[in-house]
PDB file of C-alpha atoms and ligand atoms in Angstrom:
ATOM      1  CA  UNK A   1     -19.607  41.489  45.336  1.00  0.00           C
ATOM      2  CA  UNK A   2     -22.010  38.953  46.834  1.00  0.00           C
ATOM      3  CA  UNK A   3     -21.753  37.742  50.335  1.00  0.00           C
ATOM      4  CA  UNK A   4     -19.327  34.566  50.922  1.00  0.00           C
ATOM      5  CA  UNK A   5     -20.936  31.410  50.589  1.00  0.00           C
ATOM      6  CA  UNK A   6     -22.218  29.826  53.861  1.00  0.00           C
ATOM      7  CA  UNK A   7     -20.376  26.575  53.200  1.00  0.00           C
ATOM      8  CA  UNK A   8     -17.134  28.546  52.697  1.00  0.00           C
ATOM      9  CA  UNK A   9     -17.809  30.303  55.828  1.00  0.00           C
ATOM     10  CA  UNK A  10     -18.176  26.857  57.548  1.00  0.00           C
ATOM     11  CA  UNK A  11     -15.164  25.752  56.015  1.00  0.00           C
ATOM     12  CA  UNK A  12     -13.101  28.881  57.285  1.00  0.00           C
ATOM     13  CA  UNK A  13     -14.556  28.468  60.775  1.00  0.00           C
ATOM     14  CA  UNK A  14     -12.981  25.001  60.739  1.00  0.00           C
ATOM     15  CA  UNK A  15      -9.627  26.224  59.981  1.00  0.00           C
ATOM     16  CA  UNK A  16      -9.350  26.230  56.014  1.00  0.00           C
ATOM     17  CA  UNK A  17      -7.380  29.347  55.166  1.00  0.00           C
ATOM     18  CA  UNK A  18      -9.629  32.291  53.559  1.00  0.00           C
ATOM     19  CA  UNK A  19      -8.539  33.260  50.145  1.00  0.00           C
ATOM     20  CA  UNK A  20      -7.143  36.818  49.571  1.00  0.00           C
ATOM     21  CA  UNK A  21     -10.625  37.974  48.200  1.00  0.00           C
ATOM     22  CA  UNK A  22     -12.542  36.239  50.914  1.00  0.00           C
ATOM     23  CA  UNK A  23     -10.546  38.102  53.610  1.00  0.00           C
ATOM     24  CA  UNK A  24     -10.949  41.566  51.770  1.00  0.00           C
ATOM     25  CA  UNK A  25     -14.527  40.793  51.874  1.00  0.00           C
ATOM     26  CA  UNK A  26     -14.710  39.786  55.598  1.00  0.00           C
ATOM     27  CA  UNK A  27     -12.851  42.866  56.336  1.00  0.00           C
ATOM     28  CA  UNK A  28     -15.487  45.008  54.984  1.00  0.00           C
ATOM     29  CA  UNK A  29     -18.597  43.116  55.360  1.00  0.00           C
ATOM     30  CA  UNK A  30     -20.050  43.071  58.995  1.00  0.00           C
ATOM     31  CA  UNK A  31     -22.546  40.508  58.188  1.00  0.00           C
ATOM     32  CA  UNK A  32     -20.264  37.876  56.860  1.00  0.00           C
ATOM     33  CA  UNK A  33     -17.546  38.594  59.713  1.00  0.00           C
ATOM     34  CA  UNK A  34     -20.402  38.271  62.156  1.00  0.00           C
ATOM     35  CA  UNK A  35     -21.419  34.813  60.676  1.00  0.00           C
ATOM     36  CA  UNK A  36     -17.897  33.577  60.660  1.00  0.00           C
ATOM     37  CA  UNK A  37     -17.312  34.769  64.215  1.00  0.00           C
ATOM     38  CA  UNK A  38     -20.464  32.686  65.140  1.00  0.00           C
ATOM     39  CA  UNK A  39     -19.297  29.661  63.423  1.00  0.00           C
ATOM     40  CA  UNK A  40     -15.830  29.895  64.928  1.00  0.00           C
ATOM     41  CA  UNK A  41     -17.358  30.234  68.512  1.00  0.00           C
ATOM     42  CA  UNK A  42     -19.473  27.058  67.678  1.00  0.00           C
ATOM     43  CA  UNK A  43     -16.221  25.406  66.799  1.00  0.00           C
ATOM     44  CA  UNK A  44     -14.382  26.492  69.688  1.00  0.00           C
ATOM     45  CA  UNK A  45     -17.103  25.548  72.180  1.00  0.00           C
ATOM     46  CA  UNK A  46     -17.285  21.967  70.374  1.00  0.00           C
ATOM     47  CA  UNK A  47     -13.308  21.609  70.645  1.00  0.00           C
ATOM     48  CA  UNK A  48     -12.852  22.977  74.091  1.00  0.00           C
ATOM     49  CA  UNK A  49     -15.551  20.392  75.498  1.00  0.00           C
ATOM     50  CA  UNK A  50     -13.751  17.408  74.215  1.00  0.00           C
ATOM     51  CA  UNK A  51     -13.582  15.227  77.173  1.00  0.00           C
ATOM     52  CA  UNK A  52     -15.205  12.416  78.685  1.00  0.00           C
ATOM     53  CA  UNK A  53     -16.900  14.294  81.407  1.00  0.00           C
ATOM     54  CA  UNK A  54     -18.550  16.605  78.834  1.00  0.00           C
ATOM     55  CA  UNK A  55     -20.370  13.324  77.225  1.00  0.00           C
ATOM     56  CA  UNK A  56     -22.395  13.223  80.557  1.00  0.00           C
ATOM     57  CA  UNK A  57     -23.164  17.018  80.442  1.00  0.00           C
ATOM     58  CA  UNK A  58     -23.486  18.308  76.868  1.00  0.00           C
ATOM     59  CA  UNK A  59     -22.069  21.558  75.993  1.00  0.00           C
ATOM     60  CA  UNK A  60     -24.946  23.475  77.083  1.00  0.00           C
ATOM     61  CA  UNK A  61     -24.013  27.000  74.975  1.00  0.00           C
ATOM     62  CA  UNK A  62     -23.886  24.999  71.775  1.00  0.00           C
ATOM     63  CA  UNK A  63     -27.384  23.645  72.078  1.00  0.00           C
ATOM     64  CA  UNK A  64     -28.436  27.043  73.618  1.00  0.00           C
ATOM     65  CA  UNK A  65     -26.843  28.462  70.162  1.00  0.00           C
ATOM     66  CA  UNK A  66     -28.751  26.092  68.198  1.00  0.00           C
ATOM     67  CA  UNK A  67     -32.237  26.812  70.081  1.00  0.00           C
ATOM     68  CA  UNK A  68     -31.403  30.652  69.476  1.00  0.00           C
ATOM     69  CA  UNK A  69     -30.825  30.023  65.789  1.00  0.00           C
ATOM     70  CA  UNK A  70     -33.896  28.004  65.473  1.00  0.00           C
ATOM     71  CA  UNK A  71     -35.880  30.652  67.346  1.00  0.00           C
ATOM     72  CA  UNK A  72     -36.929  28.230  70.195  1.00  0.00           C
ATOM     73  CA  UNK A  73     -37.236  30.622  72.916  1.00  0.00           C
ATOM     74  CA  UNK A  74     -35.673  33.093  75.094  1.00  0.00           C
ATOM     75  CA  UNK A  75     -34.074  30.812  77.518  1.00  0.00           C
ATOM     76  CA  UNK A  76     -30.761  31.323  75.623  1.00  0.00           C
ATOM     77  CA  UNK A  77     -30.407  34.913  76.141  1.00  0.00           C
ATOM     78  CA  UNK A  78     -27.646  34.034  78.895  1.00  0.00           C
ATOM     79  CA  UNK A  79     -25.934  31.865  76.269  1.00  0.00           C
ATOM     80  CA  UNK A  80     -24.681  35.107  74.518  1.00  0.00           C
ATOM     81  CA  UNK A  81     -22.116  36.083  77.156  1.00  0.00           C
ATOM     82  CA  UNK A  82     -19.329  34.652  74.895  1.00  0.00           C
ATOM     83  CA  UNK A  83     -19.323  38.203  73.018  1.00  0.00           C
ATOM     84  CA  UNK A  84     -22.029  36.805  70.370  1.00  0.00           C
ATOM     85  CA  UNK A  85     -24.808  39.342  70.095  1.00  0.00           C
ATOM     86  CA  UNK A  86     -28.063  38.266  70.563  1.00  0.00           C
ATOM     87  CA  UNK A  87     -30.366  37.322  67.999  1.00  0.00           C
ATOM     88  CA  UNK A  88     -32.606  40.387  67.743  1.00  0.00           C
ATOM     89  CA  UNK A  89     -29.532  42.550  67.726  1.00  0.00           C
ATOM     90  CA  UNK A  90     -28.288  40.625  64.738  1.00  0.00           C
ATOM     91  CA  UNK A  91     -31.621  40.799  63.182  1.00  0.00           C
ATOM     92  CA  UNK A  92     -31.609  44.768  63.494  1.00  0.00           C
ATOM     93  CA  UNK A  93     -28.248  44.824  62.074  1.00  0.00           C
ATOM     94  CA  UNK A  94     -29.265  42.788  59.163  1.00  0.00           C
ATOM     95  CA  UNK A  95     -32.392  45.060  58.846  1.00  0.00           C
ATOM     96  CA  UNK A  96     -30.435  48.232  58.872  1.00  0.00           C
ATOM     97  CA  UNK A  97     -28.248  46.704  56.109  1.00  0.00           C
ATOM     98  CA  UNK A  98     -31.175  45.589  54.020  1.00  0.00           C
ATOM     99  CA  UNK A  99     -31.063  48.719  51.552  1.00  0.00           C
ATOM    100  CA  UNK A 100     -27.479  48.392  50.702  1.00  0.00           C
ATOM    101  CA  UNK A 101     -27.727  44.758  50.488  1.00  0.00           C
ATOM    102  CA  UNK A 102     -30.615  44.760  47.889  1.00  0.00           C
ATOM    103  CA  UNK A 103     -28.940  47.077  45.688  1.00  0.00           C
ATOM    104  CA  UNK A 104     -25.697  45.364  46.072  1.00  0.00           C
ATOM    105  CA  UNK A 105     -27.542  42.152  45.052  1.00  0.00           C
ATOM    106  CA  UNK A 106     -29.188  43.604  42.310  1.00  0.00           C
ATOM    107  CA  UNK A 107     -25.968  45.041  40.649  1.00  0.00           C
ATOM    108  CA  UNK A 108     -24.482  41.667  40.667  1.00  0.00           C
ATOM    109  CA  UNK A 109     -26.345  39.625  37.862  1.00  0.00           C
ATOM    110  CA  UNK A 110     -25.307  36.058  38.847  1.00  0.00           C
ATOM    111  CA  UNK A 111     -25.783  36.690  42.486  1.00  0.00           C
ATOM    112  CA  UNK A 112     -27.636  33.585  43.698  1.00  0.00           C
ATOM    113  CA  UNK A 113     -29.601  35.333  46.350  1.00  0.00           C
ATOM    114  CA  UNK A 114     -32.779  36.769  44.966  1.00  0.00           C
ATOM    115  CA  UNK A 115     -33.247  40.561  45.994  1.00  0.00           C
ATOM    116  CA  UNK A 116     -36.577  39.986  46.895  1.00  0.00           C
ATOM    117  CA  UNK A 117     -35.863  37.433  49.733  1.00  0.00           C
ATOM    118  CA  UNK A 118     -32.229  37.789  50.992  1.00  0.00           C
ATOM    119  CA  UNK A 119     -32.020  37.661  54.654  1.00  0.00           C
ATOM    120  CA  UNK A 120     -34.568  34.755  55.743  1.00  0.00           C
ATOM    121  CA  UNK A 121     -33.284  32.332  53.137  1.00  0.00           C
ATOM    122  CA  UNK A 122     -29.724  33.249  53.805  1.00  0.00           C
ATOM    123  CA  UNK A 123     -30.717  32.840  57.657  1.00  0.00           C
ATOM    124  CA  UNK A 124     -32.390  29.504  57.293  1.00  0.00           C
ATOM    125  CA  UNK A 125     -29.426  28.293  55.354  1.00  0.00           C
ATOM    126  CA  UNK A 126     -26.935  29.392  57.968  1.00  0.00           C
ATOM    127  CA  UNK A 127     -29.204  27.672  60.500  1.00  0.00           C
ATOM    128  CA  UNK A 128     -28.829  24.408  58.738  1.00  0.00           C
ATOM    129  CA  UNK A 129     -25.013  24.961  58.629  1.00  0.00           C
ATOM    130  CA  UNK A 130     -24.636  25.657  62.310  1.00  0.00           C
ATOM    131  CA  UNK A 131     -26.831  22.877  63.172  1.00  0.00           C
ATOM    132  CA  UNK A 132     -24.727  20.566  61.060  1.00  0.00           C
ATOM    133  CA  UNK A 133     -21.647  21.892  62.262  1.00  0.00           C
ATOM    134  CA  UNK A 134     -22.610  21.442  65.941  1.00  0.00           C
ATOM    135  CA  UNK A 135     -23.903  17.907  65.100  1.00  0.00           C
ATOM    136  CA  UNK A 136     -20.580  16.939  63.549  1.00  0.00           C
ATOM    137  CA  UNK A 137     -18.831  18.351  66.425  1.00  0.00           C
ATOM    138  CA  UNK A 138     -20.933  16.374  68.931  1.00  0.00           C
ATOM    139  CA  UNK A 139     -20.141  13.355  66.849  1.00  0.00           C
ATOM    140  CA  UNK A 140     -16.374  14.218  67.238  1.00  0.00           C
ATOM    141  CA  UNK A 141     -16.707  14.708  70.826  1.00  0.00           C
ATOM    142  CA  UNK A 142     -18.502  11.319  71.269  1.00  0.00           C
ATOM    143  CA  UNK A 143     -15.994   9.575  68.998  1.00  0.00           C
ATOM    144  CA  UNK A 144     -13.146  11.233  70.896  1.00  0.00           C
ATOM    145  CA  UNK A 145     -14.665  10.403  74.425  1.00  0.00           C
ATOM    146  CA  UNK A 146     -15.400   6.767  73.291  1.00  0.00           C
ATOM    147  CA  UNK A 147     -11.952   6.295  72.258  1.00  0.00           C
ATOM    148  CA  UNK A 148     -10.494   8.003  75.473  1.00  0.00           C
ATOM    149  CA  UNK A 149     -12.727   5.598  77.469  1.00  0.00           C
ATOM    150  CA  UNK A 150     -11.409   2.548  75.383  1.00  0.00           C
ATOM    151  CA  UNK A 151      -7.989   3.544  75.961  1.00  0.00           C
ATOM    152  CA  UNK A 152      -8.035   4.259  79.569  1.00  0.00           C
ATOM    153  CA  UNK A 153     -10.191   0.975  80.302  1.00  0.00           C
ATOM    154  CA  UNK A 154      -7.915  -1.301  78.294  1.00  0.00           C
ATOM    155  CA  UNK A 155      -5.298  -3.550  80.097  1.00  0.00           C
ATOM    156  CA  UNK A 156      -1.721  -2.872  79.037  1.00  0.00           C
ATOM    157  CA  UNK A 157       0.508  -5.958  78.701  1.00  0.00           C
ATOM    158  CA  UNK A 158       3.737  -5.415  80.550  1.00  0.00           C
ATOM    159  CA  UNK A 159       5.329  -8.815  80.505  1.00  0.00           C
ATOM    160  CA  UNK A 160       5.228 -12.122  78.913  1.00  0.00           C
ATOM    161  CA  UNK A 161       6.875 -15.689  79.548  1.00  0.00           C
ATOM    162  CA  UNK A 162       7.438 -18.723  77.465  1.00  0.00           C
ATOM    163  CA  UNK A 163       6.740 -21.601  79.904  1.00  0.00           C
ATOM    164  CA  UNK A 164       8.985 -24.700  79.212  1.00  0.00           C
ATOM    165  CA  UNK A 165       8.412 -27.977  79.988  1.00  0.00           C
ATOM    166  CA  UNK A 166      10.153 -30.106  82.852  1.00  0.00           C
ATOM    167  CA  UNK A 167      11.491 -33.577  82.148  1.00  0.00           C
ATOM    168  CA  UNK A 168       8.783 -35.297  83.902  1.00  0.00           C
ATOM    169  CA  UNK A 169       6.155 -33.350  81.497  1.00  0.00           C
ATOM    170  CA  UNK A 170       8.016 -33.345  78.105  1.00  0.00           C
ATOM    171  CA  UNK A 171       5.012 -32.702  76.297  1.00  0.00           C
ATOM    172  CA  UNK A 172       3.757 -29.805  78.038  1.00  0.00           C
ATOM    173  CA  UNK A 173       4.178 -26.088  77.043  1.00  0.00           C
ATOM    174  CA  UNK A 174       2.524 -22.707  78.111  1.00  0.00           C
ATOM    175  CA  UNK A 175       2.429 -18.955  77.833  1.00  0.00           C
ATOM    176  CA  UNK A 176       2.060 -16.272  80.816  1.00  0.00           C
ATOM    177  CA  UNK A 177       1.039 -12.801  80.094  1.00  0.00           C
ATOM    178  CA  UNK A 178       0.987 -10.063  82.575  1.00  0.00           C
ATOM    179  CA  UNK A 179      -1.395  -7.151  82.108  1.00  0.00           C
ATOM    180  CA  UNK A 180      -1.756  -4.040  84.127  1.00  0.00           C
ATOM    181  CA  UNK A 181      -5.196  -2.123  84.434  1.00  0.00           C
ATOM    182  CA  UNK A 182      -5.809   1.436  84.500  1.00  0.00           C
ATOM    183  CA  UNK A 183      -6.164   1.070  88.256  1.00  0.00           C
ATOM    184  CA  UNK A 184      -2.845  -0.544  88.696  1.00  0.00           C
ATOM    185  CA  UNK A 185      -4.195  -4.082  89.381  1.00  0.00           C
ATOM    186  CA  UNK A 186      -2.134  -6.635  87.710  1.00  0.00           C
ATOM    187  CA  UNK A 187      -3.208  -9.968  86.351  1.00  0.00           C
ATOM    188  CA  UNK A 188      -1.462 -13.111  84.921  1.00  0.00           C
ATOM    189  CA  UNK A 189      -3.078 -14.994  82.135  1.00  0.00           C
ATOM    190  CA  UNK A 190      -1.696 -18.569  81.941  1.00  0.00           C
ATOM    191  CA  UNK A 191      -2.196 -21.006  79.035  1.00  0.00           C
ATOM    192  CA  UNK A 192      -1.079 -24.528  79.408  1.00  0.00           C
ATOM    193  CA  UNK A 193      -0.976 -27.193  77.034  1.00  0.00           C
ATOM    194  CA  UNK A 194      -0.327 -30.508  78.821  1.00  0.00           C
ATOM    195  CA  UNK A 195      -2.147 -33.674  79.353  1.00  0.00           C
ATOM    196  CA  UNK A 196      -4.922 -33.717  81.814  1.00  0.00           C
ATOM    197  CA  UNK A 197      -3.802 -35.100  85.329  1.00  0.00           C
ATOM    198  CA  UNK A 198      -5.271 -38.292  86.253  1.00  0.00           C
ATOM    199  CA  UNK A 199      -5.612 -37.155  90.068  1.00  0.00           C
ATOM    200  CA  UNK A 200      -4.856 -33.996  92.001  1.00  0.00           C
ATOM    201  CA  UNK A 201      -4.572 -30.365  90.500  1.00  0.00           C
ATOM    202  CA  UNK A 202      -2.540 -27.859  88.827  1.00  0.00           C
ATOM    203  CA  UNK A 203      -1.322 -24.672  90.737  1.00  0.00           C
ATOM    204  CA  UNK A 204       0.053 -21.342  89.479  1.00  0.00           C
ATOM    205  CA  UNK A 205       3.150 -19.880  91.093  1.00  0.00           C
ATOM    206  CA  UNK A 206       5.188 -16.926  91.169  1.00  0.00           C
ATOM    207  CA  UNK A 207       8.856 -17.483  91.993  1.00  0.00           C
ATOM    208  CA  UNK A 208      11.944 -15.344  92.690  1.00  0.00           C
ATOM    209  CA  UNK A 209      14.877 -15.807  90.314  1.00  0.00           C
ATOM    210  CA  UNK A 210      16.810 -17.637  93.134  1.00  0.00           C
ATOM    211  CA  UNK A 211      13.678 -19.764  94.131  1.00  0.00           C
ATOM    212  CA  UNK A 212      14.170 -18.445  97.602  1.00  0.00           C
ATOM    213  CA  UNK A 213      10.647 -17.218  97.916  1.00  0.00           C
ATOM    214  CA  UNK A 214       7.298 -18.206  96.076  1.00  0.00           C
ATOM    215  CA  UNK A 215       3.809 -17.301  96.194  1.00  0.00           C
ATOM    216  CA  UNK A 216       0.791 -19.314  94.950  1.00  0.00           C
ATOM    217  CA  UNK A 217      -1.618 -17.602  92.599  1.00  0.00           C
ATOM    218  CA  UNK A 218      -4.327 -20.180  92.596  1.00  0.00           C
ATOM    219  CA  UNK A 219      -5.350 -23.273  90.881  1.00  0.00           C
ATOM    220  CA  UNK A 220      -5.633 -23.794  87.223  1.00  0.00           C
ATOM    221  CA  UNK A 221      -8.844 -25.174  86.029  1.00  0.00           C
ATOM    222  CA  UNK A 222      -8.600 -26.599  82.465  1.00  0.00           C
ATOM    223  CA  UNK A 223      -5.791 -25.065  80.074  1.00  0.00           C
ATOM    224  CA  UNK A 224      -6.641 -21.384  80.833  1.00  0.00           C
ATOM    225  CA  UNK A 225      -6.660 -19.282  83.795  1.00  0.00           C
ATOM    226  CA  UNK A 226      -6.417 -15.634  84.887  1.00  0.00           C
ATOM    227  CA  UNK A 227      -5.171 -14.867  88.220  1.00  0.00           C
ATOM    228  CA  UNK A 228      -4.772 -11.419  90.057  1.00  0.00           C
ATOM    229  CA  UNK A 229      -0.906 -10.595  91.021  1.00  0.00           C
ATOM    230  CA  UNK A 230      -0.910  -9.483  94.954  1.00  0.00           C
ATOM    231  CA  UNK A 231      -0.253  -5.900  95.070  1.00  0.00           C
ATOM    232  CA  UNK A 232       2.803  -6.416  97.445  1.00  0.00           C
ATOM    233  CA  UNK A 233       4.382  -8.794  94.809  1.00  0.00           C
ATOM    234  CA  UNK A 234       7.182  -7.003  92.853  1.00  0.00           C
ATOM    235  CA  UNK A 235       7.421  -8.732  89.478  1.00  0.00           C
ATOM    236  CA  UNK A 236      10.940  -7.788  89.023  1.00  0.00           C
ATOM    237  CA  UNK A 237      11.898 -10.132  91.782  1.00  0.00           C
ATOM    238  CA  UNK A 238       9.275 -12.792  91.257  1.00  0.00           C
ATOM    239  CA  UNK A 239      10.176 -13.183  87.631  1.00  0.00           C
ATOM    240  CA  UNK A 240       9.495 -16.893  87.164  1.00  0.00           C
ATOM    241  CA  UNK A 241       5.952 -18.205  86.587  1.00  0.00           C
ATOM    242  CA  UNK A 242       5.526 -21.698  87.397  1.00  0.00           C
ATOM    243  CA  UNK A 243       2.643 -24.297  87.082  1.00  0.00           C
ATOM    244  CA  UNK A 244       2.849 -27.280  89.289  1.00  0.00           C
ATOM    245  CA  UNK A 245       1.214 -30.754  89.462  1.00  0.00           C
ATOM    246  CA  UNK A 246      -0.109 -30.917  93.223  1.00  0.00           C
ATOM    247  CA  UNK A 247      -1.515 -33.920  94.917  1.00  0.00           C
ATOM    248  CA  UNK A 248      -4.918 -33.751  96.898  1.00  0.00           C
ATOM    249  CA  UNK A 249      -3.069 -33.812 100.020  1.00  0.00           C
ATOM    250  CA  UNK A 250      -3.926 -30.698 101.813  1.00  0.00           C
ATOM    251  CA  UNK A 251      -0.416 -29.536 101.706  1.00  0.00           C
ATOM    252  CA  UNK A 252      -0.402 -25.915 100.517  1.00  0.00           C
ATOM    253  CA  UNK A 253       3.313 -25.805  99.613  1.00  0.00           C
ATOM    254  CA  UNK A 254       4.751 -26.437  96.188  1.00  0.00           C
ATOM    255  CA  UNK A 255       5.025 -30.174  95.336  1.00  0.00           C
ATOM    256  CA  UNK A 256       8.148 -29.808  93.651  1.00  0.00           C
ATOM    257  CA  UNK A 257       6.512 -31.501  90.537  1.00  0.00           C
ATOM    258  CA  UNK A 258       6.691 -28.455  88.101  1.00  0.00           C
ATOM    259  CA  UNK A 259       4.911 -29.096  84.667  1.00  0.00           C
ATOM    260  CA  UNK A 260       6.098 -26.096  83.026  1.00  0.00           C
ATOM    261  CA  UNK A 261       8.209 -22.566  84.099  1.00  0.00           C
ATOM    262  CA  UNK A 262       9.319 -19.599  82.454  1.00  0.00           C
ATOM    263  CA  UNK A 263      10.921 -16.313  83.128  1.00  0.00           C
ATOM    264  CA  UNK A 264       9.058 -12.943  82.622  1.00  0.00           C
ATOM    265  CA  UNK A 265      10.170 -10.724  79.908  1.00  0.00           C
ATOM    266  CA  UNK A 266       9.203  -7.086  80.461  1.00  0.00           C
ATOM    267  CA  UNK A 267       7.810  -4.856  77.415  1.00  0.00           C
TER     268      UNK A 267
HETATM  269 ZN1  LIG B 301     -20.601  39.772  53.094  1.00  0.00          ZN
END
């Protein structure tokens, strides 16, 4: 029987089940078993290094393995610690195998490998496959890493409020959205639709449900603003978001002239 197709070996290394025939061959053919072990090793190294930290420090053993396959130098001798024999050992094994391989190849008429040039062609092809495999694993690592980064830096929406108009501002409306960043910091984004005030300014507040306490978050310029929520504010207590019309009188307290107000609903 001819050796297993390198493409099949790659797929098996990636987890596709081997057929009975392929398994039988792998049980008896050291060369194919060795190639499979090497491919599986590459896959394991790739999978075990999936993580953001490894994006900055590429999996050295993978590249060392590629360098070894490409015959780029002896710098990779240490890379064989994982139980994979060094290239020259494999070469010796292949050479010792040669007469048997040649006769086996000759006896199979449709063998795609020519008996005259078996090992180098096969080896080159395997090199390409290992390289492609490593490259695709690197892509997966990069993709997973990027996804992890995006997920970890994406603020999470934790509460929203619909802001309803007060009688003195009948056409006003608005929304407030609280997001929490990965570091625990919270922000409220306020969107207000209301006629522009002729004087004074608008101020955003968090107020407790019974209006016994309130905290100013800042001045709303225009119709949209993002304000940090102080760390010591419990949003389960300060559940009301309020936007007030404030006169420019230097008084930091709430004017009592609310434009809109709404209660936070938590996700
Ligand atoms: Zn074989």
